[in-house]
XYZ file of C-alpha atoms in Angstrom:
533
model
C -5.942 26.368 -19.602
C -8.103 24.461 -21.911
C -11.814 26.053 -22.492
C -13.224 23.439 -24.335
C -11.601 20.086 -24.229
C -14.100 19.088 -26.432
C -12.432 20.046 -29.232
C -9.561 17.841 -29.266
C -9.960 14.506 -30.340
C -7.609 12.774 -28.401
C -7.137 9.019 -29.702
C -9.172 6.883 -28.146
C -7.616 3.501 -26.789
C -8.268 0.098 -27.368
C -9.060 -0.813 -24.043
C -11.646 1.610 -22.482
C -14.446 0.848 -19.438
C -13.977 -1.881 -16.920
C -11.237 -3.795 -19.529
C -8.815 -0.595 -19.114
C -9.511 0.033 -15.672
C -8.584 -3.711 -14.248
C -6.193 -3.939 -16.967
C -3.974 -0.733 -15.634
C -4.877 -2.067 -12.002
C -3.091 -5.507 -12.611
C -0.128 -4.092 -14.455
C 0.974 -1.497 -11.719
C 0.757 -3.970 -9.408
C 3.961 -5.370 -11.178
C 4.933 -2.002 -8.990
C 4.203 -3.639 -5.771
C 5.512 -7.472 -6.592
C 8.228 -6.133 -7.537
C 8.726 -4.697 -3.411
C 7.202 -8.178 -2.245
C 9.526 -9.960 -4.161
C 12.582 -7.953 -2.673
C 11.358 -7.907 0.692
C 10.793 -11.821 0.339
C 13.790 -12.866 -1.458
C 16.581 -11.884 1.314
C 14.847 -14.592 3.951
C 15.595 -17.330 2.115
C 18.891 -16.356 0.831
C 20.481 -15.454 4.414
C 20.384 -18.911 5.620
C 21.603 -20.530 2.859
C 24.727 -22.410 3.349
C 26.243 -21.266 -0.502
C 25.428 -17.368 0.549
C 26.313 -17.390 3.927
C 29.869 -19.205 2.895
C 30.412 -16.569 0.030
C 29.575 -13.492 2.355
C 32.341 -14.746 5.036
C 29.318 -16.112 7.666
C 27.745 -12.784 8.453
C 26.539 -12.021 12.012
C 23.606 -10.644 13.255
C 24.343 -7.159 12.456
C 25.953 -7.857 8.728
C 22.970 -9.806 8.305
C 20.543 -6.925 9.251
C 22.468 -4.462 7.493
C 22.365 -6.115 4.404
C 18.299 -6.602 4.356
C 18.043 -3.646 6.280
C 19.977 -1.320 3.539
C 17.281 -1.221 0.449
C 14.676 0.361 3.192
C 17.370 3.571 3.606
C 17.105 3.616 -0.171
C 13.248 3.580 -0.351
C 13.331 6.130 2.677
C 15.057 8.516 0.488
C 13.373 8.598 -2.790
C 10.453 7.692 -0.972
C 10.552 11.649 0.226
C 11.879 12.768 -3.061
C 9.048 11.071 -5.298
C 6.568 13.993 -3.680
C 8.239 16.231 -6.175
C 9.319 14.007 -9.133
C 5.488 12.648 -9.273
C 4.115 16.473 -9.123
C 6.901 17.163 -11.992
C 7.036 14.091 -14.049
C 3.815 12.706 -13.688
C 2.346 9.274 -11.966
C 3.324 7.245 -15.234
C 7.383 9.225 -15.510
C 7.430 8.437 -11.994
C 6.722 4.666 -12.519
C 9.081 4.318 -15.413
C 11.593 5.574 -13.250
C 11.168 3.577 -10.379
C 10.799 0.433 -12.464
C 14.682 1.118 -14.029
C 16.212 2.374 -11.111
C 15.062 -1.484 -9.528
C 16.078 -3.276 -12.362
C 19.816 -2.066 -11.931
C 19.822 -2.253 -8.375
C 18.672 -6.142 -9.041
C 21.550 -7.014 -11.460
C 24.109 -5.164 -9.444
C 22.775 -7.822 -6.667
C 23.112 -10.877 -8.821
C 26.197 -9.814 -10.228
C 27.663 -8.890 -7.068
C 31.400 -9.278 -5.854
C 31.778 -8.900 -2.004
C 29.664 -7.250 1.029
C 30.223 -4.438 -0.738
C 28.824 -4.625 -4.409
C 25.857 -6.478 -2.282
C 25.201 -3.244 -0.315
C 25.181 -1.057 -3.133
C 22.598 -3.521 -5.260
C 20.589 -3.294 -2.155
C 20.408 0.703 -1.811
C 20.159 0.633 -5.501
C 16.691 -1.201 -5.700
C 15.793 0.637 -2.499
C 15.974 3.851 -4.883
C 13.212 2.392 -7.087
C 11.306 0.726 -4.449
C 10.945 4.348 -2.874
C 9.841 5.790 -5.971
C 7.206 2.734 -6.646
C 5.828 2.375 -3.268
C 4.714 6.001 -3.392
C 3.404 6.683 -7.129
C 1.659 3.181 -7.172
C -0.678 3.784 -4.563
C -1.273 7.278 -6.243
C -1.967 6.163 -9.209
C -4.253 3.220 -8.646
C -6.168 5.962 -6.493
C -6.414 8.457 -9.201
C -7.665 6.074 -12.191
C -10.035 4.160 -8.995
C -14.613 4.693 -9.019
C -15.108 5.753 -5.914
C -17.264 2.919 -4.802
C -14.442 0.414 -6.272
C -11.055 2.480 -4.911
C -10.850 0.122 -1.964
C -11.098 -2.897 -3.728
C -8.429 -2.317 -6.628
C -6.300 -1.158 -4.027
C -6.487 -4.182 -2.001
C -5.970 -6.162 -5.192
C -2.837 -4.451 -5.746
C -1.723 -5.278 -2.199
C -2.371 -8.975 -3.110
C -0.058 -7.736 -5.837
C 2.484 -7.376 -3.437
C 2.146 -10.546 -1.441
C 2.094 -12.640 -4.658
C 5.834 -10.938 -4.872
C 6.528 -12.067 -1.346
C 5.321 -15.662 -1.920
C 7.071 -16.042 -5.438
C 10.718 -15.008 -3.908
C 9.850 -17.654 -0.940
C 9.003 -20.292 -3.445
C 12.068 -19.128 -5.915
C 14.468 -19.331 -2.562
C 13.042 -22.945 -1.730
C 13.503 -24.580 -5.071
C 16.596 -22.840 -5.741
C 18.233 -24.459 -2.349
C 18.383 -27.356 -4.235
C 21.232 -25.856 -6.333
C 24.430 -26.679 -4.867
C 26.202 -23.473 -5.652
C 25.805 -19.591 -5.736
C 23.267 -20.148 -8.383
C 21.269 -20.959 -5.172
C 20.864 -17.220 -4.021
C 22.327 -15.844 -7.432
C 19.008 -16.907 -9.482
C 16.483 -15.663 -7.018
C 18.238 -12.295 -7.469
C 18.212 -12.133 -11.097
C 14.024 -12.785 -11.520
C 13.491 -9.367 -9.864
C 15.092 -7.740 -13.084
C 12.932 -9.830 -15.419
C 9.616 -8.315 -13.507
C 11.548 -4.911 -13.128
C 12.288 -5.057 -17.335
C 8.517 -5.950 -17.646
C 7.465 -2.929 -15.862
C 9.373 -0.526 -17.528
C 8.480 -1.890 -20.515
C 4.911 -1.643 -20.022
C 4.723 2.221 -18.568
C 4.770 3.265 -22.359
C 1.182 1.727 -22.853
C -0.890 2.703 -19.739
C -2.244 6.409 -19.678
C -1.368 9.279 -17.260
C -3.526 9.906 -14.334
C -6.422 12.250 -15.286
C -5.980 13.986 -12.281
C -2.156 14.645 -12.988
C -2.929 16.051 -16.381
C -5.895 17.940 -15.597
C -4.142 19.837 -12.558
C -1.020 20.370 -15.249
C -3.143 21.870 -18.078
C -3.984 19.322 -20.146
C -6.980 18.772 -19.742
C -8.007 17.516 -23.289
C -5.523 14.825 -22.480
C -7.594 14.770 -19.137
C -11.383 14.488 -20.169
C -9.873 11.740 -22.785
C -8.962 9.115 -20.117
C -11.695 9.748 -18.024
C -13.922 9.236 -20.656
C -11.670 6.129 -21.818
C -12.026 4.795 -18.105
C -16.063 5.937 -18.113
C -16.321 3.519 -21.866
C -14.802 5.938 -24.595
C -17.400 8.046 -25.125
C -16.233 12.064 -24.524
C -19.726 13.071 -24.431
C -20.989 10.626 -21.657
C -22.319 13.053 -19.048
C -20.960 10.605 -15.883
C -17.547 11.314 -17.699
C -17.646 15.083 -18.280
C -19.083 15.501 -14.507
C -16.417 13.963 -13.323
C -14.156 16.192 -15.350
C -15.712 19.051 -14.345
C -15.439 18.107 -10.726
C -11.722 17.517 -10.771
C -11.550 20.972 -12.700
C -13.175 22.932 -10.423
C -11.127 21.492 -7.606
C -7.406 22.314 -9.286
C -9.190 26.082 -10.038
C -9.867 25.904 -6.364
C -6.910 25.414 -5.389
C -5.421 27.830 -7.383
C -7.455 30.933 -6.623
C -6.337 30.035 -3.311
C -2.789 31.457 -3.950
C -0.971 28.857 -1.494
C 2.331 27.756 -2.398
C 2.363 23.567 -3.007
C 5.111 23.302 -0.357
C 6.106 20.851 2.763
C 5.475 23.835 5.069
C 2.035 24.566 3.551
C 0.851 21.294 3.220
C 1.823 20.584 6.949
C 0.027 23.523 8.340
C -3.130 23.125 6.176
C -3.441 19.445 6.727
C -1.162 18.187 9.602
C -4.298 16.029 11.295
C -4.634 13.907 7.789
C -0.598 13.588 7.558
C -0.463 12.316 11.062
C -2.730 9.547 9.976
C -1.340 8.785 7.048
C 2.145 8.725 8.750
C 0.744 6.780 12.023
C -0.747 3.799 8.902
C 2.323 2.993 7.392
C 4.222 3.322 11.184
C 2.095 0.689 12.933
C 1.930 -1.386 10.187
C 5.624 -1.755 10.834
C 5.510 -2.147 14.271
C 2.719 -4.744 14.539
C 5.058 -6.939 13.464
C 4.926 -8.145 9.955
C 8.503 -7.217 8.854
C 9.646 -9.998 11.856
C 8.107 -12.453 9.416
C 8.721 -11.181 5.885
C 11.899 -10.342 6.494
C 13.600 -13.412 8.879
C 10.284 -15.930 8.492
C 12.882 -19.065 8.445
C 14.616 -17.591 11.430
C 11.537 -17.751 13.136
C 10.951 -21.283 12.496
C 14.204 -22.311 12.971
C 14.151 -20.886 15.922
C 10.981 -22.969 16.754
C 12.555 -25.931 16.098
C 12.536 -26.270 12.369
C 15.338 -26.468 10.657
C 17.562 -25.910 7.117
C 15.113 -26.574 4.130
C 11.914 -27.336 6.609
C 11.978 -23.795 7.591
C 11.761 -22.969 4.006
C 8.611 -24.938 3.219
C 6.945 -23.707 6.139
C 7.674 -20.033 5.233
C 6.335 -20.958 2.023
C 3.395 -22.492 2.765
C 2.860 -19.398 5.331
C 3.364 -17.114 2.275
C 0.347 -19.026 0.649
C -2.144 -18.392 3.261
C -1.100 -14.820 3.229
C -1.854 -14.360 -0.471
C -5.078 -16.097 0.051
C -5.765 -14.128 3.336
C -6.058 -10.726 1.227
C -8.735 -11.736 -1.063
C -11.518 -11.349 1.203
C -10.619 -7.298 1.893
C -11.140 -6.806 -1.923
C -15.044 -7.008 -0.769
C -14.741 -6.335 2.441
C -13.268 -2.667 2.284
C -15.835 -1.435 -0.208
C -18.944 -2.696 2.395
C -17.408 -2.751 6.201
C -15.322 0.022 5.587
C -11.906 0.901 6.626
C -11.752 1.368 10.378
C -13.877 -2.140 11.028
C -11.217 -3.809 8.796
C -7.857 -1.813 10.792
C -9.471 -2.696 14.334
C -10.451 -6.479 14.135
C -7.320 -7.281 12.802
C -5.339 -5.552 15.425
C -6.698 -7.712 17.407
C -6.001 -11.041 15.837
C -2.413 -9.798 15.576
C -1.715 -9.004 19.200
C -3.734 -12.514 20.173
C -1.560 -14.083 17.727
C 1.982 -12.448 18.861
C 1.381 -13.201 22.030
C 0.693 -17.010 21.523
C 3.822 -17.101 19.929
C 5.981 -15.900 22.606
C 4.606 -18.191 24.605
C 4.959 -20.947 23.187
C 8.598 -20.297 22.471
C 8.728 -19.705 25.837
C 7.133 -22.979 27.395
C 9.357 -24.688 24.626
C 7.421 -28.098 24.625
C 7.186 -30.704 21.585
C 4.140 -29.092 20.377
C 6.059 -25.767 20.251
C 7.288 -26.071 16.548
C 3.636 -26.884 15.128
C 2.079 -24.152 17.646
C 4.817 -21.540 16.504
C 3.561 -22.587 13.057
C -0.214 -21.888 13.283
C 0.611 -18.757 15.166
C 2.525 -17.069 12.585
C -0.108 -18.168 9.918
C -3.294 -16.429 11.907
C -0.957 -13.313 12.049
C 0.191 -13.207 8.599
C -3.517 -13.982 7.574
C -4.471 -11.320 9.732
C -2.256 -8.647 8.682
C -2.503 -9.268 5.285
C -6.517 -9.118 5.703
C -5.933 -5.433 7.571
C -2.896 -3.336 8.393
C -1.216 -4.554 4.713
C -3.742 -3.436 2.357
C -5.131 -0.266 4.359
C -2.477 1.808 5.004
C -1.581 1.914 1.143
C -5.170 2.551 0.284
C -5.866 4.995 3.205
C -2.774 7.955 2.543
C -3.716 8.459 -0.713
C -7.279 8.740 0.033
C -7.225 11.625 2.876
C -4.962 13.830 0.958
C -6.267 16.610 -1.490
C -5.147 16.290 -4.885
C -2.567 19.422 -4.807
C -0.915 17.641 -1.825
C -1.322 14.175 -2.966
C 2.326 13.446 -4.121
C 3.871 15.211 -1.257
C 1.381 13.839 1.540
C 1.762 10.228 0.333
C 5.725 10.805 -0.027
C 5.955 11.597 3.505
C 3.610 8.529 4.520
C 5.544 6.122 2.434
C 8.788 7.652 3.854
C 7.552 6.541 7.129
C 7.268 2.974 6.201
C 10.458 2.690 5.153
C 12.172 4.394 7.930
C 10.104 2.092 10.644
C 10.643 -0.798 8.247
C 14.354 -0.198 8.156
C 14.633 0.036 12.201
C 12.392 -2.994 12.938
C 14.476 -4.888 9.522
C 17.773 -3.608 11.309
C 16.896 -4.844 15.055
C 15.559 -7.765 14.738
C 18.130 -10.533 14.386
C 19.746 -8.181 17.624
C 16.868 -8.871 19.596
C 16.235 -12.558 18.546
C 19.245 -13.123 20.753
C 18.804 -10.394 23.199
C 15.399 -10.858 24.178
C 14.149 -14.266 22.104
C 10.465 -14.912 22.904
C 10.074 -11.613 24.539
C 10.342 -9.868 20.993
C 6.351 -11.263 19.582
C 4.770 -9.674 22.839
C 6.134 -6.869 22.249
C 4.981 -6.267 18.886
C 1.285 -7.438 20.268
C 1.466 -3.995 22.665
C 1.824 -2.425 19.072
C -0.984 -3.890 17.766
C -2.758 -2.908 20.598
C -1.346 0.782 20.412
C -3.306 0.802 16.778
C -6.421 -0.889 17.903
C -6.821 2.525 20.238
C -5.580 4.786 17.631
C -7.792 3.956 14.928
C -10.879 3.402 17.306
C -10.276 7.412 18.419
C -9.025 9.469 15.597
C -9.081 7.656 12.261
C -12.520 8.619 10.142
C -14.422 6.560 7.440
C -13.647 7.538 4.179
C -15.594 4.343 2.469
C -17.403 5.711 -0.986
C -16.250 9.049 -0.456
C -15.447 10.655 -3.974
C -11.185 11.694 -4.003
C -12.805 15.476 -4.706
C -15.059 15.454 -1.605
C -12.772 14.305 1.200
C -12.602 17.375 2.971
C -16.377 16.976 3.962
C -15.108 13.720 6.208
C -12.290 16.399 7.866
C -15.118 18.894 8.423
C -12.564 21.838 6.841
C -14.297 24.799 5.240
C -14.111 23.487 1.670
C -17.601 21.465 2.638
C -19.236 25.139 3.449
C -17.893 26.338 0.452
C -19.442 23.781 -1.373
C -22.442 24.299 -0.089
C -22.633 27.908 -0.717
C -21.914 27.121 -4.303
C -24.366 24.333 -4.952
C -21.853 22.331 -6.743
C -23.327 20.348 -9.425
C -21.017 17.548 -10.337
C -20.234 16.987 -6.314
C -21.948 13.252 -6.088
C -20.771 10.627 -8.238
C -20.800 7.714 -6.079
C -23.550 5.273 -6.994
C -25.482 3.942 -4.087
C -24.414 0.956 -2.952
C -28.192 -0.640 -2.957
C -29.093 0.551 -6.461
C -28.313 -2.087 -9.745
C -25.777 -0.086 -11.436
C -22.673 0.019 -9.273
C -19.885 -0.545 -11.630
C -18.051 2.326 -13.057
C -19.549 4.590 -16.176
C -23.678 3.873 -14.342
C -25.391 6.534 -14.367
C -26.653 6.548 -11.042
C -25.123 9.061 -9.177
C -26.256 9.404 -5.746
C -26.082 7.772 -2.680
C -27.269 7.720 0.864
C -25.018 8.423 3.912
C -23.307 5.430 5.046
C -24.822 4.702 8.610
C -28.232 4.290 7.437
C -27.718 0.620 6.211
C -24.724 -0.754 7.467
C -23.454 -4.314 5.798
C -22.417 -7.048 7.602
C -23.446 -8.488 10.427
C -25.108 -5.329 12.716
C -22.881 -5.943 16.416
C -20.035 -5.903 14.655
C -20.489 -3.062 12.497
C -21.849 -1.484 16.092
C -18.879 -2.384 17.771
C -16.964 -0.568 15.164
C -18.860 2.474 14.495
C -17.326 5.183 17.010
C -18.131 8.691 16.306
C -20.893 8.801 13.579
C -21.273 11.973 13.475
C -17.669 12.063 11.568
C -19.633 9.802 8.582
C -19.749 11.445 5.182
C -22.617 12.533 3.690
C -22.454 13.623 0.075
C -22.734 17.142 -0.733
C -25.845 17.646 -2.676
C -26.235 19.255 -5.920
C -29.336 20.667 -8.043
C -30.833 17.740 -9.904
């Protein structure tokens, strides 16, 4: 260990403050277009005449399998990264991921037969795994506490922009009239992947990472570099400190970083973690992201229609997750999970029955349906489950606790991705009421177990859990425990030097019934652990 990282002189970047902080934030979410994009891309290519020709008309199942396939991929390193991003680091981890994509996407574009298309698939499912998990982690590791819900909402957008661009890529490239038509769409996905990789060489390690592996020189340096540059600012060497005496924590503790440990320690916060990323699979979304033209087409629109209306969808869903970026920060996370549960299973609902009723106005009502649920979920269960896994876990779990949430998400992603042109024809309008019960299943989960953990400093979760770190805390009089501005003082932004804040219930923002309606179980609120002035 380091004594005095003070000594070093690290080189300082040329980015530092705010600029490096939203500058990182908007390059790994390259990470998470680059999963958009994939999910996105295979909608519009699976009804194209050119594609469906050269692939022998695949059925339902083919046609599953072959969408389906890059979720086994993610499920697998998705477990795996746990270990590489404890070993290799949040930025190694990236790098990785971002190659490992890249070759999956030219084996796609290059591809031969069912075969060579399968293996592309798994491929990029390798590196989607890895990025899915170590983005989130990373963007939650560089993140203010007051701010962490925001940038990771923006990186969601991130991920919806990736979505939207493969929609938009599939519709203009139907107007090819050959295998360019699904070959091109393909091929971008290696550009963005090339990009990525590209990039890792130029945005630091998490401080977190390196302070928990011995280097903390390395450490203090990017924390100070994220605080403004200056290794002396006392906001960035509290900071420090507080992330130091968490890894020596952990340490003196003698427990083994395993699966087993991790699950009997914390197996309440890796439920919720795991139950996120599951029910934002089963409420639904995947039905659209994944076979959005089938939908429509199945509502009466047809060919190239069905492609501008799944485009135009994808539009309002980009613009539907703007509003979370404040939102999460002042209503909180549960408020956020809850109302939009509710949207979702009104909105599923209205469009099984009006498949059902099958009128004229069906194809316009379908339309508007799927638009209030995409706008919903990407207002809610999209951003939040990214942002919330990270956030619950304790730093010597992180990796592993995040792995096993992301893992989740692929493995109900690749069941729902798998089923669903199956139960199209088995059960047609049946299938959108049945993801509303879903939606409703969350709505009661969240409202009964899931705690706040708005403004609550990465180093201080365990105070929301109510585990004996918070008494040991107390007994020591930590002096670096609060760095959370309040959200009513002037200085808010990242490097102030305000660093206290009141407990959440006190002033609640937004309007006051719904915040009421919301607010189950205050006594689980947070309230910062107090140090000597």
């Amino acid at each position: 260990m380091v004594d005095d990282p003070l000594i070093h002189r690290p080189r300082r970047r040329a980015l530092v403050g705010k600029s490096l902080l939203y500058s990182i934030s908007v390059f790994v979410s390259l990470g998470v277009f680059l999963f958009g994009y994939d999910q996105g891309v295979m909608s519009g290519i699976i009804t194209g005449p050119y594609f469906r020709k050269y692939f022998n008309n695949p059925g339902p199942i083919e046609t599953g399998t072959v969408v389906a396939i890059l979720e086994v991929g993610a499920f697998i390193t998705s477990v795996a990264a746990g270990r590489v991003g404890d070993i290799i680091g949040r930025r190694g981890t990236l790098l990785a991921g971002a190659i490992v994509f890249t070759l999956g996407g030219f084996i796609q574009t290059v591809t031969i037969g069912f075969w060579t298309m399968m293996l592309g698939r798994i491929t990029s499912g390798f590196g989607v795994g890895l990025l899915s998990t170590i983005v989130p982690i990373y963007q939650s590791e560089i993140s203010p506490p007051n701010h962490r819900g925001a940038l990771a909402c923006m990186e969601f957008t991130g991920n919806i922009i990736g979505y939207s661009s493969s929609v938009w890529t599939d519709y203009f490239c139907s107007f090819i009239d050959n295998d360019m038509s699904w070959r091109i769409p393909l091929f971008v996905q290696c550009i963005i992947g090339a990009i990525l990789a590209g990039g890792c060489f130029l945005i630091p390690e998490s401080p977190r990472w390196l302070i928990d592996s011995g280097k903390e020189a390395e450490g203090l340096r990017v924390i100070a570099d994220l605080h403004g540059g200056d290794l002396h600012d006392p906001v960035a060497i509290s900071e420090y400190e507080e992330i130091k005496d968490k890894v020596r924590e952990d340490r003196e503790s003698g427990e083994a970083r395993t699966y087993r440990v991790m699950w009997r320690k914390y197996k309440r916060r890796v439920l919720l973690a795991m139950s996120s990323q599951a029910f934002a699979q089963l409420n639904g979304i995947n039905v659209i992201s994944y076979y959005a033209p089938r939908v429509f087409e199945e509502a009466g629109w047809i060919g190239r229609q069905a492609l501008l209306m799944t485009g135009i969808n994808s539009v309002i869903y980009v613009l539907s997750t703007i509003p979370t970026w404040y939102l999460v920060d002042h209503w909180g996370r549960r408020a956020i999970l809850l109302s939009g549960a509710v949207v979702m299973a009104t909105s599923l609902v209205a469009t099984g029955w009006w498949m059902y009723i099958d009128v004229p106005q069906t194809p316009n009502a379908v339309v508007i349906c799927v638009i209030i649920f995409n706008a919903a979920f990407g207002y809610s269960w999209g951003p939040i489950p990214w942002l919330y896994p990270p956030e619950i876990m304790p730093l010597n779990f992180r990796a592993k606790g995040v792995s096993i949430s992301t893992a989740t998400n692929w493995l109900f992603n690749f069941i729902v991705g798998e089923v669903t042109p199956y139960l199209q024809e088995l059960i047609e309008w049946r299938l959108y009421p049945m993801h509303g019960f879903f939606c409703v299943c969350s709505f009661i989960l969240v409202y009964f177990l899931y705690p706040e953990t708005k403004g609550v400093p990465l180093e201080e979760m365990d105070a929301v859990f109510g585990e004996d770190a918070r008494e040991e805390a107390y007994e020591n009089e930590s002096e670096t425990a609060s760095l959370v501005p309040s959200p009513r003082a002037g200085d808010t932004e990242r490097g102030g030097h305000e660093t206290s804040f009141e407990p959440q219930e006190e002033e609640p923002s937004g309007p006051n019934w719904f915040m009421n309606l919301f607010s189950r179980s205050r006594h689980r609120n947070y309230h910062p652990i107090q140090g000597d002035s």
